[in-house]
C-alpha positions as protocol buffer text, in pm:
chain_id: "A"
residue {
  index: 1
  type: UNK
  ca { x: 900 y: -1445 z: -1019 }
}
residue {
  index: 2
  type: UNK
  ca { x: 1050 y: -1595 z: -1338 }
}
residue {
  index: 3
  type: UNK
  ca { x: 1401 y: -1647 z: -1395 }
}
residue {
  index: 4
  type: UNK
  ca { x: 1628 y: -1744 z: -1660 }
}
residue {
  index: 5
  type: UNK
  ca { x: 2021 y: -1853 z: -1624 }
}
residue {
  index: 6
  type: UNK
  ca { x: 2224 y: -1738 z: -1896 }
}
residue {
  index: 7
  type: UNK
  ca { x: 2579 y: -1881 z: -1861 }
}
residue {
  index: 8
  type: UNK
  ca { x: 2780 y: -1613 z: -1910 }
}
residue {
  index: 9
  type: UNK
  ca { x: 3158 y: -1718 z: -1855 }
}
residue {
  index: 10
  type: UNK
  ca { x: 3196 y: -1588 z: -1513 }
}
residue {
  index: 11
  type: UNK
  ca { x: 3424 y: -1770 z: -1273 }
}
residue {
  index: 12
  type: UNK
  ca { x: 3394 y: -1782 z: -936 }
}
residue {
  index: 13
  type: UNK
  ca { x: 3669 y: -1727 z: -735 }
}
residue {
  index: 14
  type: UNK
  ca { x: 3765 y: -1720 z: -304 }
}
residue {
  index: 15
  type: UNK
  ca { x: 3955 y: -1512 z: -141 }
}
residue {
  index: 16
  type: UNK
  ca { x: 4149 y: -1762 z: 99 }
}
residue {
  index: 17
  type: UNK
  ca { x: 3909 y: -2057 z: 51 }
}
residue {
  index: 18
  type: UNK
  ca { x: 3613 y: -1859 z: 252 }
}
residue {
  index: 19
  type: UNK
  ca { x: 3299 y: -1937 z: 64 }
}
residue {
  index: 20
  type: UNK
  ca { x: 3135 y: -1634 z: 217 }
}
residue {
  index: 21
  type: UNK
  ca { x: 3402 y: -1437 z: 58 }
}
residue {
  index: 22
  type: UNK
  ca { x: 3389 y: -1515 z: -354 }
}
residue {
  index: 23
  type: UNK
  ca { x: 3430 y: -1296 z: -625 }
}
residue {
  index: 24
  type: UNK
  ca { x: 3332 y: -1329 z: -993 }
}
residue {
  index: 25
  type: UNK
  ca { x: 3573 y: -1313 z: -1289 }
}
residue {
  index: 26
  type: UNK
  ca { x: 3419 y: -1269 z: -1617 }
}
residue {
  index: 27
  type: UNK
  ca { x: 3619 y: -1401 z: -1863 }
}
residue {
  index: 28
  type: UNK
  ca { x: 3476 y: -1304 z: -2144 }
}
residue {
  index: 29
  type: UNK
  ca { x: 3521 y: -941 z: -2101 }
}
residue {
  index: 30
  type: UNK
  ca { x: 3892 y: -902 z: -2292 }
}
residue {
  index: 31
  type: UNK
  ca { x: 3911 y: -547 z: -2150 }
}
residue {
  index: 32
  type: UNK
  ca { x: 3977 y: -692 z: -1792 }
}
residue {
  index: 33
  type: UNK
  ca { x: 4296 y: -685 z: -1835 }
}
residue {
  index: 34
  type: UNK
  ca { x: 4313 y: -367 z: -1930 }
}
residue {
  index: 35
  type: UNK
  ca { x: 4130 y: -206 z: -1646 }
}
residue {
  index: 36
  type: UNK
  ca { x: 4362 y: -409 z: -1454 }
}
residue {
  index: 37
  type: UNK
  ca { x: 4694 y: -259 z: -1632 }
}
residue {
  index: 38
  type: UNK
  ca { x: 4537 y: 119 z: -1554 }
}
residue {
  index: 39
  type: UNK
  ca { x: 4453 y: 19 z: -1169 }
}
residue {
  index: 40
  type: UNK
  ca { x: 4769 y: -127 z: -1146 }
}
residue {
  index: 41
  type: UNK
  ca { x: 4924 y: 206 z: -1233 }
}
residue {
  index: 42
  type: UNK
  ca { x: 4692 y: 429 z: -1030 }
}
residue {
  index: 43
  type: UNK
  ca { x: 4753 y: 194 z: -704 }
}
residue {
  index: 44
  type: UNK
  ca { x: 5126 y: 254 z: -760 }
}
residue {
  index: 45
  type: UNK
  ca { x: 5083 y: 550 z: -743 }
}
residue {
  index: 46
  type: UNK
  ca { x: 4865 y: 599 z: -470 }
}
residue {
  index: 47
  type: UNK
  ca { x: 5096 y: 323 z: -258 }
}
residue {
  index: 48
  type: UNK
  ca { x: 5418 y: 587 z: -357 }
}
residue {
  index: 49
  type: UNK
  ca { x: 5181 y: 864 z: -220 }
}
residue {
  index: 50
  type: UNK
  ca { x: 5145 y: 691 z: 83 }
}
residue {
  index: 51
  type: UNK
  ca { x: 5503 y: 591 z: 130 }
}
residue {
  index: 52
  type: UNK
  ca { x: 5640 y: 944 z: 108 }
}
residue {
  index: 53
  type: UNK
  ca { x: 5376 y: 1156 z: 306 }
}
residue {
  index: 54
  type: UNK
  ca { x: 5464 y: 1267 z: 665 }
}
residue {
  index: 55
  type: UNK
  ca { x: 5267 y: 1177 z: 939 }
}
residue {
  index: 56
  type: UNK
  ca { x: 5352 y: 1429 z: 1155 }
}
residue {
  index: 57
  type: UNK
  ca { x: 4950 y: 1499 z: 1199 }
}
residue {
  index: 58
  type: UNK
  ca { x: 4749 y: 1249 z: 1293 }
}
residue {
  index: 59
  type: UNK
  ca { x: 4448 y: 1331 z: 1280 }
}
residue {
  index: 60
  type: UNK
  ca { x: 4538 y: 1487 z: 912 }
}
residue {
  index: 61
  type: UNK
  ca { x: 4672 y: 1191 z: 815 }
}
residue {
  index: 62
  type: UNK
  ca { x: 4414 y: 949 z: 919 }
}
residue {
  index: 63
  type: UNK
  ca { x: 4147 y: 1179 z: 689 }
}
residue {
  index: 64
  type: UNK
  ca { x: 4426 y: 1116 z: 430 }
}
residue {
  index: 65
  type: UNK
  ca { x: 4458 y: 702 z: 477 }
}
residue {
  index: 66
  type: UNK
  ca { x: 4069 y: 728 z: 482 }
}
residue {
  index: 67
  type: UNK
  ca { x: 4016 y: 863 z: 130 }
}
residue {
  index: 68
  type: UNK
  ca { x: 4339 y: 654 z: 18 }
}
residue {
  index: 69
  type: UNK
  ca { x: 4122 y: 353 z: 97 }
}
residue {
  index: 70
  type: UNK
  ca { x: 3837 y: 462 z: -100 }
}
residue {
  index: 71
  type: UNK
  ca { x: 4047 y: 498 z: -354 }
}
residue {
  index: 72
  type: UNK
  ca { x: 4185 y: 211 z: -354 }
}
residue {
  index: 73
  type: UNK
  ca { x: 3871 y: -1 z: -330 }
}
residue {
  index: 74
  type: UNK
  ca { x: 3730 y: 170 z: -632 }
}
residue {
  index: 75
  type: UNK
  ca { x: 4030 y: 85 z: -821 }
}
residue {
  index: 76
  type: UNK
  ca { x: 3987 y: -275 z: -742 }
}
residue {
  index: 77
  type: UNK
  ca { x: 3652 y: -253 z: -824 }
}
residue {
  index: 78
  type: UNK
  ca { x: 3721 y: -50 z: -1175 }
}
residue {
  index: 79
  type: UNK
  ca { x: 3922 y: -397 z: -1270 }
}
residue {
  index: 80
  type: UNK
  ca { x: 3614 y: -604 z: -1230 }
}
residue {
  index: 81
  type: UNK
  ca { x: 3308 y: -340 z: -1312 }
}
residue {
  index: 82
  type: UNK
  ca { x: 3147 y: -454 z: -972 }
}
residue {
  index: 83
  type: UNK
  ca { x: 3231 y: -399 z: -590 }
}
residue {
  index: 84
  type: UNK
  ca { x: 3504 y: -713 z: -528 }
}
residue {
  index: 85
  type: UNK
  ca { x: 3610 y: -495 z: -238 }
}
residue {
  index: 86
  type: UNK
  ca { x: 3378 y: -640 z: 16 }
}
residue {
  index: 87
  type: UNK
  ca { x: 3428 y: -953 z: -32 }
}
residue {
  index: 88
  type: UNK
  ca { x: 3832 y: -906 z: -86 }
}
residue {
  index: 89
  type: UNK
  ca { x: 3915 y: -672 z: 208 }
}
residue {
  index: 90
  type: UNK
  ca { x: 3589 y: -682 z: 391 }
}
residue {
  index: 91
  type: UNK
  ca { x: 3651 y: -429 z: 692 }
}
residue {
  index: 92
  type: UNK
  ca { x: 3985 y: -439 z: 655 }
}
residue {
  index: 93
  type: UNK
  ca { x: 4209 y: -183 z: 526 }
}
residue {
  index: 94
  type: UNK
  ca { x: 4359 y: -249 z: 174 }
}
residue {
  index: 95
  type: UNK
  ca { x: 4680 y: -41 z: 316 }
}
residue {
  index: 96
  type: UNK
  ca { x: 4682 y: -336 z: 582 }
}
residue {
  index: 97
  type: UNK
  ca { x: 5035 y: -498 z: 630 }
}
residue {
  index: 98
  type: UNK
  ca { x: 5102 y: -830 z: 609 }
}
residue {
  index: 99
  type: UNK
  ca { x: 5315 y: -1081 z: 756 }
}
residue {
  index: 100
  type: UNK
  ca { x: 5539 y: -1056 z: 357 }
}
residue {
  index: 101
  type: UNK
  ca { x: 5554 y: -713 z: 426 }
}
residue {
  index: 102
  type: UNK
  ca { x: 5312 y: -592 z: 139 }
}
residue {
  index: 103
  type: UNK
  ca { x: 5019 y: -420 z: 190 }
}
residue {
  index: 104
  type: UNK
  ca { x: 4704 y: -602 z: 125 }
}
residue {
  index: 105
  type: UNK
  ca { x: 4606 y: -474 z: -156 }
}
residue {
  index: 106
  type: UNK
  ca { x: 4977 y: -536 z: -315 }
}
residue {
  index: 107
  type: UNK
  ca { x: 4919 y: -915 z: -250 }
}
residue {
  index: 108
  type: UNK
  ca { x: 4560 y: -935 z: -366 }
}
residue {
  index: 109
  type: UNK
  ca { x: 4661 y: -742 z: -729 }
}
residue {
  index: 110
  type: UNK
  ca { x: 4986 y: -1033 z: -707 }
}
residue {
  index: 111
  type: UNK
  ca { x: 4705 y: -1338 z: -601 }
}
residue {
  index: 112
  type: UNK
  ca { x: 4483 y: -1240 z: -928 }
}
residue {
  index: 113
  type: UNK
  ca { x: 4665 y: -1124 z: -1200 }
}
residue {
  index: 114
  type: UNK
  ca { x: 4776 y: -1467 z: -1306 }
}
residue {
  index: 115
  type: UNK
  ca { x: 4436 y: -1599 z: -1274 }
}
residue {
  index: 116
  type: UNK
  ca { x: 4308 y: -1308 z: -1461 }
}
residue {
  index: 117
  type: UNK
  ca { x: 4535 y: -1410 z: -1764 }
}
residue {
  index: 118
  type: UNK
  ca { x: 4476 y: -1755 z: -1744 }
}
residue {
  index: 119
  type: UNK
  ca { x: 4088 y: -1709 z: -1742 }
}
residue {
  index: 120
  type: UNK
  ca { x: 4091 y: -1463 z: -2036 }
}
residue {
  index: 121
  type: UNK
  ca { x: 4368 y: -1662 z: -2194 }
}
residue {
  index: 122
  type: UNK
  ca { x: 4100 y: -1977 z: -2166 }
}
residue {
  index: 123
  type: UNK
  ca { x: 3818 y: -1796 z: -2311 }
}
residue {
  index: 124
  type: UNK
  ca { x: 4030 y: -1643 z: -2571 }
}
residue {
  index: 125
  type: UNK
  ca { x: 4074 y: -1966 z: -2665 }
}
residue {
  index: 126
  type: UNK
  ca { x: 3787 y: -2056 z: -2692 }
}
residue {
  index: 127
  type: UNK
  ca { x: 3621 y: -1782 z: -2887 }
}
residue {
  index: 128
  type: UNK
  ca { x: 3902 y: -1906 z: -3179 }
}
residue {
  index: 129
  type: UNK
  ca { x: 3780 y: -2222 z: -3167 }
}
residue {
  index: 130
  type: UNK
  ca { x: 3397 y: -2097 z: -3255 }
}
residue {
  index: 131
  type: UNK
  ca { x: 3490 y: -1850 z: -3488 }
}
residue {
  index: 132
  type: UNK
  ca { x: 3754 y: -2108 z: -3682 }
}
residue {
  index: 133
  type: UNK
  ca { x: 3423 y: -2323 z: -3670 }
}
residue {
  index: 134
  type: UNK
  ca { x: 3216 y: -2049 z: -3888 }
}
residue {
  index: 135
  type: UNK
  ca { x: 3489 y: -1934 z: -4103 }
}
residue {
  index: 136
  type: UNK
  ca { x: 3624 y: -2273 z: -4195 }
}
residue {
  index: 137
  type: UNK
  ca { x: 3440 y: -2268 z: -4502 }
}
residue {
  index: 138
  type: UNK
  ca { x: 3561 y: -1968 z: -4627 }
}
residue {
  index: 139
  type: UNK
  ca { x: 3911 y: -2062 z: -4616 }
}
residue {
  index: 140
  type: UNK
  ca { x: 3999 y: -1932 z: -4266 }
}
């Protein structure tokens, strides 16, 4: 079979230095941080949900953590138009707790927005730099 390799700004990433556990950044695409902004929101949200429901059920609110983690994961995976959630929380629950007392999901949104910004910020950057190139003769 043929191939071809078009480089096409994507950054790999590891969650925790595990190179069985990457995930891709694309830097390129300037509405990543967008999606991001709106996940953010929804995974507030969702986290306040989960804070103020009453457990009193179990087996009710298992069902409920259940779909919250769906949710969750597809909201991670909205920010980066592909399924990062395997490779970010694996098994694991994104409600998880960790030893700062976040969730798991909290931390991972904390761990990649500034590399987020910093990638698009870097391709940004460069995209000025070719278009000054072409315009320069027309004054730009």
């Amino acid at each position: 079979m043929k191939n071809i390799n078009i480089d096409d700004g994507r950054e790999a990433i590891t969650v925790n230095g595990d190179p069985e556990r990457v995930i891709y950044i694309q830097a390129s695409d300037f509405n990543i941080q967008l999606r991001a902004q709106r996940a953010r929101k929804e995974i507030s949200k969702m986290l306040d949900e989960v804070d103020a429901k009453d457990p009193k059920n179990e087996v009710e609110f298992a069902d409920y953590l259940e779909e919250v983690d769906t949710k969750l994961r597809e909201q991670i995976n909205y920010i980066f138009n592909y399924d990062v959630s395997k490779p970010v929380f694996g098994l694991c629950s994104p409600l998880m707790s960790l030893k700062s007392g976040k969730c798991y999901v909290e931390e991972f949104l904390e761990a990649i927005t500034p590399v987020i910004e910093e990638i698009a910020k870097k391709s940004a950057a460069a995209s000025e730099k070719r278009i000054a190139k072409h315009t320069k003769r027309y004054g730009g």
